[in-house]
CSV table of C-alpha atoms and ligand atoms in Angstrom, one decimal:
chain,number,residue,atom,x,y,z
N,24,MET,CA,-29.5,-51.4,39.8
N,25,LYS,CA,-27.6,-48.4,38.5
N,26,LYS,CA,-29.0,-44.9,38.9
N,27,THR,CA,-30.6,-43.3,35.9
N,28,ILE,CA,-30.8,-39.5,35.3
N,29,GLU,CA,-34.3,-39.6,36.7
N,30,ASP,CA,-32.9,-40.8,40.1
N,31,ILE,CA,-30.5,-37.9,40.6
N,32,GLU,CA,-31.0,-34.3,41.7
N,33,ILE,CA,-29.5,-32.2,39.0
N,34,SER,CA,-31.1,-28.7,39.4
N,35,GLY,CA,-28.4,-26.1,39.5
N,36,LYS,CA,-25.6,-28.7,39.4
N,37,ARG,CA,-22.8,-28.9,36.9
N,38,VAL,CA,-23.4,-32.1,35.0
N,39,LEU,CA,-20.7,-33.7,32.8
N,40,LEU,CA,-22.4,-35.8,30.1
N,41,ARG,CA,-20.3,-38.2,28.0
N,42,VAL,CA,-22.1,-38.9,24.7
N,43,ASP,CA,-21.1,-40.7,21.5
N,44,PHE,CA,-20.8,-38.0,18.9
N,45,ASN,CA,-18.4,-40.1,16.8
N,46,VAL,CA,-20.3,-39.2,13.6
N,47,PRO,CA,-19.2,-40.2,10.1
N,48,MET,CA,-17.5,-37.2,8.4
N,49,GLU,CA,-16.4,-36.5,4.9
N,50,GLY,CA,-14.3,-33.4,4.0
N,51,GLY,CA,-15.2,-31.7,7.3
N,52,LYS,CA,-19.0,-32.4,6.8
N,53,ILE,CA,-21.2,-34.7,8.9
N,54,THR,CA,-22.7,-37.4,6.6
N,55,SER,CA,-25.1,-38.8,9.2
N,56,ASP,CA,-26.2,-37.0,12.3
N,57,VAL,CA,-28.1,-40.0,13.8
N,58,ARG,CA,-25.8,-40.1,16.8
N,59,ILE,CA,-26.5,-36.4,17.6
N,60,VAL,CA,-30.3,-37.0,17.3
N,61,GLU,CA,-30.1,-40.0,19.5
N,62,ALA,CA,-28.4,-38.1,22.3
N,63,LEU,CA,-31.0,-35.3,22.3
N,64,PRO,CA,-33.5,-36.9,24.8
N,65,THR,CA,-30.8,-37.1,27.5
N,66,ILE,CA,-29.5,-33.6,26.7
N,67,LYS,CA,-33.0,-32.1,26.7
N,68,TYR,CA,-34.0,-33.8,30.0
N,69,LEU,CA,-30.9,-32.5,31.7
N,70,LEU,CA,-31.4,-29.0,30.4
N,71,GLN,CA,-35.1,-29.0,31.2
N,72,HIS,CA,-34.2,-29.9,34.8
N,73,ASN,CA,-32.0,-26.9,35.2
N,74,ALA,CA,-28.6,-28.5,34.8
N,75,LYS,CA,-25.5,-26.6,33.9
N,76,LEU,CA,-24.5,-29.0,31.2
N,77,ILE,CA,-21.0,-29.9,30.0
N,78,ILE,CA,-21.0,-32.3,27.1
N,79,CYS,CA,-18.0,-34.4,26.0
N,80,SER,CA,-17.3,-37.0,23.3
N,81,HIS,CA,-14.6,-38.6,21.2
N,82,LEU,CA,-14.5,-38.4,17.4
N,83,GLY,CA,-12.3,-40.7,15.3
N,84,ARG,CA,-8.8,-41.7,16.3
N,85,PRO,CA,-6.6,-38.6,16.8
N,86,ASP,CA,-4.4,-40.7,19.1
N,87,GLY,CA,-3.9,-38.2,21.8
N,88,THR,CA,-3.0,-35.1,19.8
N,89,PRO,CA,-5.2,-32.2,18.6
N,90,ASN,CA,-6.0,-32.6,14.9
N,91,LYS,CA,-8.5,-30.2,13.1
N,92,LYS,CA,-9.8,-33.1,11.1
N,93,TYR,CA,-11.3,-34.6,14.3
N,94,SER,CA,-12.6,-31.4,15.8
N,95,LEU,CA,-16.1,-31.5,17.3
N,96,LYS,CA,-16.8,-28.0,16.0
N,97,PRO,CA,-18.9,-29.2,13.1
N,98,VAL,CA,-20.9,-31.3,15.7
N,99,PHE,CA,-21.4,-28.2,17.8
N,100,GLU,CA,-22.8,-26.3,14.8
N,101,LYS,CA,-25.3,-29.2,14.2
N,102,LEU,CA,-26.2,-29.5,17.9
N,103,LYS,CA,-27.1,-25.8,17.9
N,104,GLU,CA,-29.6,-26.4,15.1
N,105,TYR,CA,-31.3,-29.0,17.1
N,106,LEU,CA,-31.4,-27.0,20.3
N,107,PRO,CA,-32.3,-23.4,19.2
N,108,GLU,CA,-34.0,-22.7,22.6
N,109,TYR,CA,-30.8,-23.1,24.6
N,110,ASP,CA,-27.5,-21.2,24.9
N,111,LEU,CA,-24.7,-23.4,23.7
N,112,ALA,CA,-21.0,-22.7,23.8
N,113,PHE,CA,-17.9,-24.5,22.4
N,114,CYS,CA,-14.6,-24.9,24.3
N,115,ASN,CA,-11.7,-25.7,22.0
N,116,GLU,CA,-9.9,-27.4,24.9
N,117,VAL,CA,-10.9,-30.5,26.9
N,118,ILE,CA,-9.5,-29.9,30.4
N,119,GLY,CA,-7.6,-27.1,32.0
N,120,GLU,CA,-8.1,-23.4,33.0
N,121,LYS,CA,-10.2,-22.4,30.0
N,122,ALA,CA,-12.6,-25.4,30.2
N,123,GLU,CA,-12.9,-24.9,34.0
N,124,LYS,CA,-13.7,-21.2,33.6
N,125,MET,CA,-16.3,-21.8,31.0
N,126,ALA,CA,-17.9,-24.7,33.0
N,127,ASN,CA,-18.0,-22.5,36.2
N,128,ASN,CA,-19.6,-19.6,34.3
N,129,LEU,CA,-22.5,-21.7,33.0
N,130,LYS,CA,-25.9,-20.8,34.1
N,131,GLU,CA,-28.8,-23.2,34.6
N,132,ARG,CA,-30.1,-24.5,31.3
N,133,GLU,CA,-26.9,-23.6,29.4
N,134,ALA,CA,-24.6,-26.0,27.8
N,135,LEU,CA,-21.0,-26.3,26.8
N,136,LEU,CA,-19.5,-28.8,24.3
N,137,LEU,CA,-15.8,-29.6,25.0
N,138,GLU,CA,-13.3,-30.4,22.3
N,139,ASN,CA,-12.6,-34.1,21.4
N,140,VAL,CA,-11.6,-36.0,24.5
N,141,ARG,CA,-9.1,-38.0,22.4
N,142,PHE,CA,-7.0,-34.9,21.8
N,143,GLU,CA,-5.6,-35.6,25.2
N,144,PRO,CA,-3.1,-38.5,25.5
N,145,GLY,CA,-4.5,-39.4,29.0
N,146,GLU,CA,-8.0,-40.2,27.7
N,147,GLU,CA,-7.5,-43.7,26.3
N,148,LYS,CA,-4.9,-44.5,28.9
N,149,ASN,CA,-7.3,-43.4,31.7
N,150,GLU,CA,-4.6,-41.3,33.2
N,151,GLU,CA,-5.1,-39.5,36.5
N,152,TYR,CA,-4.4,-36.0,35.2
N,153,MET,CA,-7.2,-36.5,32.7
N,154,ILE,CA,-9.7,-37.9,35.2
N,155,ASP,CA,-8.9,-35.0,37.6
N,156,GLY,CA,-9.2,-32.5,34.8
N,157,LEU,CA,-12.7,-33.7,33.8
N,158,SER,CA,-13.9,-34.3,37.4
N,159,LYS,CA,-13.0,-30.6,38.3
N,160,LEU,CA,-15.5,-29.5,35.6
N,161,ALA,CA,-18.6,-31.0,37.2
N,162,ASP,CA,-20.5,-32.2,40.3
N,163,ILE,CA,-22.2,-35.1,38.6
N,164,PHE,CA,-21.4,-37.4,35.7
N,165,VAL,CA,-23.8,-38.9,33.3
N,166,LEU,CA,-22.8,-41.7,30.9
N,167,ASP,CA,-24.7,-42.0,27.6
N,168,ALA,CA,-22.0,-43.4,25.3
N,169,PHE,CA,-22.8,-47.1,25.2
N,170,GLY,CA,-20.4,-47.8,22.3
N,171,THR,CA,-17.3,-46.9,24.4
N,172,SER,CA,-18.5,-48.3,27.8
N,173,HIS,CA,-16.6,-51.5,27.4
N,174,ARG,CA,-13.3,-49.6,27.5
N,175,LYS,CA,-11.6,-48.1,30.6
N,176,HIS,CA,-11.1,-44.5,29.3
N,177,ALA,CA,-10.9,-41.4,31.4
N,178,SER,CA,-14.1,-39.8,30.2
N,179,THR,CA,-16.1,-43.0,30.7
N,180,TYR,CA,-14.7,-45.3,33.4
N,181,GLY,CA,-12.2,-42.9,35.1
N,182,VAL,CA,-14.6,-40.0,35.8
N,183,SER,CA,-17.5,-42.2,36.8
N,184,SER,CA,-15.3,-43.7,39.5
N,185,LYS,CA,-14.8,-40.2,40.9
N,186,LEU,CA,-18.1,-38.4,40.7
N,187,PRO,CA,-21.7,-39.3,41.7
N,188,SER,CA,-23.0,-40.7,38.5
N,189,ALA,CA,-25.9,-42.1,36.5
N,190,MET,CA,-26.8,-43.5,33.1
N,191,GLY,CA,-28.5,-41.5,30.3
N,192,TYR,CA,-31.5,-42.8,28.4
N,193,LEU,CA,-29.4,-44.5,25.6
N,194,VAL,CA,-27.3,-46.5,28.0
N,195,GLN,CA,-30.3,-47.3,30.1
N,196,LYS,CA,-32.2,-48.7,27.1
N,197,GLU,CA,-29.2,-50.8,26.1
N,198,VAL,CA,-28.6,-52.2,29.6
N,199,GLU,CA,-32.3,-52.9,30.2
N,200,THR,CA,-32.8,-54.6,26.8
N,201,PHE,CA,-29.8,-57.0,27.2
N,202,GLU,CA,-30.7,-57.7,30.8
N,203,GLU,CA,-34.2,-58.6,29.8
N,204,ILE,CA,-33.3,-60.9,26.9
N,205,LEU,CA,-30.4,-62.6,28.8
N,206,GLN,CA,-32.2,-62.9,32.2
N,207,LYS,CA,-35.8,-63.5,31.5
N,208,PRO,CA,-36.3,-64.0,27.7
N,209,GLN,CA,-39.6,-65.0,26.2
N,210,ARG,CA,-39.1,-68.5,24.7
N,211,PRO,CA,-38.2,-69.9,22.3
N,212,PHE,CA,-35.1,-67.8,22.4
N,213,VAL,CA,-33.0,-68.1,19.2
N,214,ALA,CA,-29.5,-66.7,18.7
N,215,ILE,CA,-28.3,-66.2,15.1
N,216,LEU,CA,-24.6,-66.0,14.7
N,217,GLY,CA,-22.5,-65.3,11.7
N,218,GLY,CA,-19.5,-63.3,10.4
N,219,ALA,CA,-16.0,-64.4,9.6
N,220,LYS,CA,-14.1,-64.5,12.8
N,221,ILE,CA,-15.0,-67.4,15.1
N,222,LYS,CA,-12.4,-66.3,17.6
N,223,ASP,CA,-14.3,-63.1,18.4
N,224,LYS,CA,-17.5,-65.1,19.1
N,225,ILE,CA,-16.2,-67.9,21.3
N,226,ASP,CA,-17.2,-66.3,24.6
N,227,VAL,CA,-20.5,-65.3,23.1
N,228,VAL,CA,-21.3,-68.9,22.1
N,229,LYS,CA,-20.1,-70.1,25.5
N,230,ASN,CA,-22.5,-67.8,27.3
N,231,LEU,CA,-25.4,-68.1,25.0
N,232,ILE,CA,-25.4,-71.9,25.2
N,233,ASN,CA,-26.7,-71.4,28.7
N,234,LYS,CA,-29.4,-69.0,27.8
N,235,VAL,CA,-31.0,-69.9,24.4
N,236,ASP,CA,-33.0,-72.7,23.0
N,237,THR,CA,-31.5,-72.7,19.5
N,238,ILE,CA,-28.4,-71.3,17.9
N,239,LEU,CA,-28.5,-70.8,14.1
N,240,ILE,CA,-24.9,-70.6,12.8
N,241,GLY,CA,-24.1,-69.1,9.3
N,242,GLY,CA,-21.4,-66.9,7.9
N,243,GLY,CA,-17.8,-68.0,7.7
N,244,MET,CA,-17.8,-69.2,11.3
N,245,CYS,CA,-20.1,-72.2,10.5
N,246,PHE,CA,-17.3,-74.0,8.6
N,247,THR,CA,-15.2,-74.6,11.7
N,248,PHE,CA,-18.2,-76.2,13.3
N,249,ILE,CA,-18.8,-78.3,10.2
N,250,LYS,CA,-15.2,-79.3,10.2
N,251,ALA,CA,-15.5,-80.3,13.9
N,252,ILE,CA,-18.0,-82.9,13.0
N,253,LYS,CA,-15.9,-84.1,10.1
N,254,GLY,CA,-17.9,-82.4,7.4
N,255,GLU,CA,-16.3,-81.4,4.0
N,256,VAL,CA,-16.0,-77.7,3.5
N,257,GLY,CA,-13.9,-77.3,0.4
N,258,ALA,CA,-11.8,-74.2,0.5
N,259,SER,CA,-14.1,-72.4,3.0
N,260,LEU,CA,-12.9,-70.3,5.9
N,261,VAL,CA,-11.8,-72.6,8.8
N,262,ASP,CA,-10.0,-71.6,12.0
N,263,ASP,CA,-8.0,-74.8,12.7
N,264,GLU,CA,-7.2,-73.7,16.2
N,265,LYS,CA,-10.9,-73.5,17.1
N,266,ILE,CA,-12.0,-76.9,15.7
N,267,GLU,CA,-11.7,-78.5,19.1
N,268,PHE,CA,-13.6,-75.7,20.8
N,269,CYS,CA,-16.5,-76.2,18.3
N,270,TYR,CA,-16.5,-79.9,18.9
N,271,GLU,CA,-16.8,-79.3,22.7
N,272,ILE,CA,-19.6,-76.8,22.2
N,273,ILE,CA,-21.6,-79.2,20.0
N,274,LYS,CA,-21.2,-81.9,22.8
N,275,GLU,CA,-22.3,-79.4,25.4
N,276,ALA,CA,-25.3,-78.3,23.4
N,277,ILE,CA,-26.4,-81.9,23.1
N,278,ASN,CA,-26.1,-82.3,26.9
N,279,LYS,CA,-28.0,-79.1,27.5
N,280,LYS,CA,-30.7,-79.9,24.9
N,281,VAL,CA,-29.8,-76.7,23.0
N,282,LYS,CA,-30.1,-77.0,19.3
N,283,ILE,CA,-27.2,-75.9,17.2
N,284,ILE,CA,-28.4,-75.7,13.6
N,285,LEU,CA,-25.7,-75.6,10.9
N,286,PRO,CA,-26.3,-74.8,7.2
N,287,VAL,CA,-27.2,-77.6,4.8
N,288,ASP,CA,-26.3,-75.8,1.6
N,289,PHE,CA,-24.2,-72.9,0.5
N,290,VAL,CA,-23.6,-70.4,-2.3
N,291,CYS,CA,-20.0,-71.1,-3.3
N,292,ALA,CA,-17.4,-69.5,-5.5
N,293,LYS,CA,-13.6,-69.6,-5.9
N,294,ASN,CA,-13.2,-66.4,-3.9
N,295,ILE,CA,-15.2,-63.3,-2.8
N,296,ASP,CA,-14.6,-61.6,-6.2
N,297,ASP,CA,-15.8,-64.6,-8.2
N,298,GLU,CA,-19.4,-63.6,-8.3
N,299,ALA,CA,-19.8,-64.9,-11.8
N,300,GLY,CA,-18.8,-68.3,-10.7
N,301,ALA,CA,-21.4,-68.5,-7.8
N,302,GLU,CA,-23.1,-71.9,-7.5
N,303,ILE,CA,-25.1,-73.7,-4.9
N,304,TYR,CA,-23.8,-76.8,-3.3
N,305,LYS,CA,-25.2,-79.1,-0.7
N,306,LEU,CA,-23.3,-79.8,2.6
N,307,GLY,CA,-20.5,-82.3,1.9
N,308,LYS,CA,-20.4,-81.5,-1.9
N,309,ILE,CA,-18.4,-78.2,-1.9
N,310,PRO,CA,-15.6,-78.7,-4.4
N,311,ALA,CA,-12.0,-78.5,-3.1
N,312,ASP,CA,-11.3,-75.2,-4.9
N,313,LYS,CA,-14.5,-73.4,-3.9
N,314,MET,CA,-15.5,-71.7,-0.7
N,315,GLY,CA,-18.9,-71.2,0.9
N,316,LEU,CA,-19.7,-67.5,0.8
N,317,ASP,CA,-23.4,-67.5,1.8
N,318,ILE,CA,-26.0,-69.8,3.1
N,319,GLY,CA,-28.2,-71.5,0.5
N,320,PRO,CA,-31.9,-71.7,-0.1
N,321,LYS,CA,-32.5,-74.9,1.8
N,322,THR,CA,-30.7,-73.5,4.8
N,323,ILE,CA,-32.9,-70.4,4.7
N,324,LYS,CA,-35.9,-72.7,4.7
N,325,LEU,CA,-34.5,-74.6,7.7
N,326,PHE,CA,-33.6,-71.4,9.6
N,327,LYS,CA,-37.1,-70.1,8.9
N,328,LYS,CA,-38.7,-72.8,11.0
N,329,PHE,CA,-36.9,-71.6,14.1
N,330,ILE,CA,-37.1,-67.8,13.4
N,331,LYS,CA,-40.9,-68.1,12.7
N,332,ARG,CA,-41.6,-69.5,16.1
N,333,ALA,CA,-39.1,-67.5,18.1
N,334,LYS,CA,-40.3,-65.0,20.8
N,335,THR,CA,-36.8,-63.6,21.3
N,336,VAL,CA,-34.0,-63.3,18.7
N,337,VAL,CA,-30.5,-62.0,19.1
N,338,TRP,CA,-28.5,-61.7,16.0
N,339,ASN,CA,-24.8,-60.9,15.6
N,340,GLY,CA,-22.8,-61.4,12.3
N,341,PRO,CA,-23.9,-61.6,8.7
N,342,MET,CA,-24.9,-65.0,7.1
N,343,GLY,CA,-22.5,-64.4,4.2
N,344,VAL,CA,-20.4,-61.9,2.4
N,345,TYR,CA,-23.3,-59.5,2.3
N,346,GLU,CA,-21.2,-56.8,0.8
N,347,LYS,CA,-21.4,-58.6,-2.6
N,348,LEU,CA,-24.6,-58.9,-4.6
N,349,MET,CA,-24.3,-62.7,-5.2
N,350,PHE,CA,-23.6,-63.5,-1.5
N,351,LYS,CA,-26.1,-61.2,0.1
N,352,ASN,CA,-29.3,-63.3,-0.1
N,353,GLY,CA,-28.8,-65.2,3.1
N,354,THR,CA,-28.4,-62.1,5.3
N,355,ARG,CA,-31.3,-60.4,3.5
N,356,SER,CA,-33.6,-63.4,3.9
N,357,VAL,CA,-32.8,-63.8,7.6
N,358,ALA,CA,-33.3,-60.1,8.1
N,359,GLU,CA,-36.7,-60.4,6.4
N,360,LEU,CA,-37.7,-63.4,8.4
N,361,VAL,CA,-36.9,-61.8,11.7
N,362,ALA,CA,-38.6,-58.6,10.6
N,363,LYS,CA,-41.8,-60.5,9.7
N,364,ASN,CA,-42.1,-62.2,13.1
N,365,LYS,CA,-44.0,-59.5,14.8
N,366,ARG,CA,-44.4,-61.4,18.1
N,367,CYS,CA,-40.7,-61.6,18.6
N,368,LYS,CA,-38.3,-59.2,20.5
N,369,SER,CA,-35.4,-58.8,18.1
N,370,VAL,CA,-32.1,-57.4,19.1
N,371,ILE,CA,-29.2,-56.7,16.7
N,372,GLY,CA,-25.8,-55.4,17.4
N,373,GLY,CA,-22.4,-55.3,15.7
N,374,GLY,CA,-21.6,-53.1,12.7
N,375,ASP,CA,-22.1,-55.6,9.9
N,376,VAL,CA,-25.6,-56.7,10.7
N,377,VAL,CA,-26.7,-53.2,11.5
N,378,SER,CA,-25.4,-51.9,8.1
N,379,ALA,CA,-26.9,-54.8,6.2
N,380,VAL,CA,-30.3,-54.3,7.8
N,381,GLU,CA,-30.0,-50.6,7.1
N,382,GLU,CA,-29.3,-51.4,3.5
N,383,PHE,CA,-32.3,-53.6,3.3
N,384,ASP,CA,-34.4,-50.8,4.8
N,385,LEU,CA,-35.6,-53.0,7.7
N,386,ILE,CA,-34.1,-51.2,10.6
N,387,GLU,CA,-37.5,-50.0,11.9
N,388,LYS,CA,-38.7,-53.6,12.2
N,389,PHE,CA,-36.2,-54.6,14.9
N,390,SER,CA,-37.1,-54.1,18.5
N,391,HIS,CA,-33.6,-52.9,19.5
N,392,VAL,CA,-30.6,-51.9,17.4
N,393,SER,CA,-27.6,-51.7,19.6
N,394,THR,CA,-25.4,-48.6,19.2
N,395,GLY,CA,-22.3,-50.4,20.3
N,396,GLY,CA,-20.8,-53.4,18.4
N,397,GLY,CA,-18.0,-54.3,20.9
N,398,ALA,CA,-20.0,-53.3,23.9
N,399,SER,CA,-23.0,-55.4,22.9
N,400,LEU,CA,-20.7,-58.4,22.2
N,401,LYS,CA,-19.4,-58.1,25.8
N,402,LEU,CA,-22.9,-58.2,27.2
N,403,LEU,CA,-23.7,-61.2,25.1
N,404,GLU,CA,-20.5,-62.8,26.6
N,405,GLY,CA,-22.1,-62.2,30.0
N,406,LYS,CA,-19.5,-59.7,31.0
N,407,GLU,CA,-19.8,-56.4,32.8
N,408,LEU,CA,-19.0,-53.2,30.9
N,409,PRO,CA,-16.4,-51.4,33.0
N,410,ALA,CA,-17.7,-47.9,32.6
N,411,ILE,CA,-21.2,-49.0,33.5
N,412,SER,CA,-20.1,-51.2,36.4
N,413,VAL,CA,-18.7,-48.1,38.3
N,414,LEU,CA,-21.8,-45.9,38.0
N,415,SER,CA,-23.6,-45.1,41.2
N,416,GLU,CA,-26.1,-47.7,42.6
N,417,LYS,CA,-29.7,-46.8,43.3
M,518,AMP,P1,-17.2,-60.4,11.7
M,518,AMP,O1,-16.4,-59.1,11.9
M,518,AMP,O2,-16.5,-61.6,12.2
M,518,AMP,O3,-18.6,-60.3,12.2
M,518,AMP,O4,-17.3,-60.7,10.2
M,518,AMP,C1,-18.0,-59.9,9.3
M,518,AMP,C2,-17.5,-60.2,7.9
M,518,AMP,O5,-17.7,-61.6,7.7
M,518,AMP,C3,-18.3,-59.6,6.7
M,518,AMP,O6,-17.4,-58.6,6.2
M,518,AMP,C4,-18.6,-60.7,5.8
M,518,AMP,O7,-18.2,-60.4,4.5
M,518,AMP,C5,-17.7,-61.8,6.3
M,518,AMP,N1,-18.3,-63.2,6.0
M,518,AMP,C6,-19.5,-63.6,6.2
M,518,AMP,N2,-19.7,-64.8,5.7
M,518,AMP,C7,-18.5,-65.2,5.2
M,518,AMP,C8,-18.0,-66.4,4.6
M,518,AMP,N3,-18.8,-67.5,4.4
M,518,AMP,N4,-16.8,-66.5,4.2
M,518,AMP,C9,-15.9,-65.4,4.4
M,518,AMP,N5,-16.3,-64.2,5.0
M,518,AMP,C10,-17.6,-64.2,5.4
């Protein structure tokens, strides 16, 4: 087990906290401060326990060069509003003399926000000078940026290999939730998979087949599975290179007595812009010039049987092209079915499902909404997250 902030002595210590302040911005203004609000419990805990706090984060993709557009200054102004009782300073550098001086001058219960770590070319390359520069600023490192913990960056992986370290509350909740559902899930355990790209989900399917009771497959990825069992898919999305993989998975599922449930009808059209031409076709009846762009009503009924009885649901990838009105119903219905099942622990991750569920105003109904798409996929694949794997053990 990794240490949490409650396991470490922080009073009077310089604590470097890596958060995810990668907030959406438009014209220099923050359009959603959810990520700042979510980081507050860890920040407040550290300050209340007399830390000298140094906070760092990335914002956008400045690719290793300072760029005003990606400055964390607007985040600093917002953070001050949320922490009026504390002294907060901003350092317009990330590492080096100025940052060191400001960090060393901090008193207990004071905080410093460093400039965007990705202004340094060594950040994403995990270079030694950057790891050293950050490590010099602090005595302890706390990781609370789950969304970047699957990458070996200097301010996540690099520095936690150097300093005594622990996870913040956000990372702790993510790790504990995924551990619980993957190691001791309440059954029936149902995985719902969708989205366009099957190649991104191969390792997830491979891992989940050993964990779940049922996999419901929708989205564009279902057509490669249908093709694997010689079904007709019209002009739907198929990844020819993965047909064999899907066939093997179906065989493995039969051996392991895991149910793979594929759609039985579809909302189809000539392409994603042909909303006016949307029509429902049964499996096997999709015309050669049409593609399946959402699951149909009979599929929703079929999926309902499994979702209704589930005690654990993990969902990644939309059921159709949810961005378009005519192809949104499958994703909305599945979201409503999961939301309705109050006995079930429901976990969603991945940008598309999270934005769809947000749009349907159902986010509050899910037990856990992961803050990291790529990182949560890695956990579903059964892999370790590099930046978390190097944190200090209890
Ligand atoms: P992914 O990044 O692989 O999770 O894919 C997400 C995207 O899949 C979304 O933008 C959806 O519009 C798209 N999608 C979902 N279902 C389909 C489908 N049946 N055909 C094509 N694209 C789809």
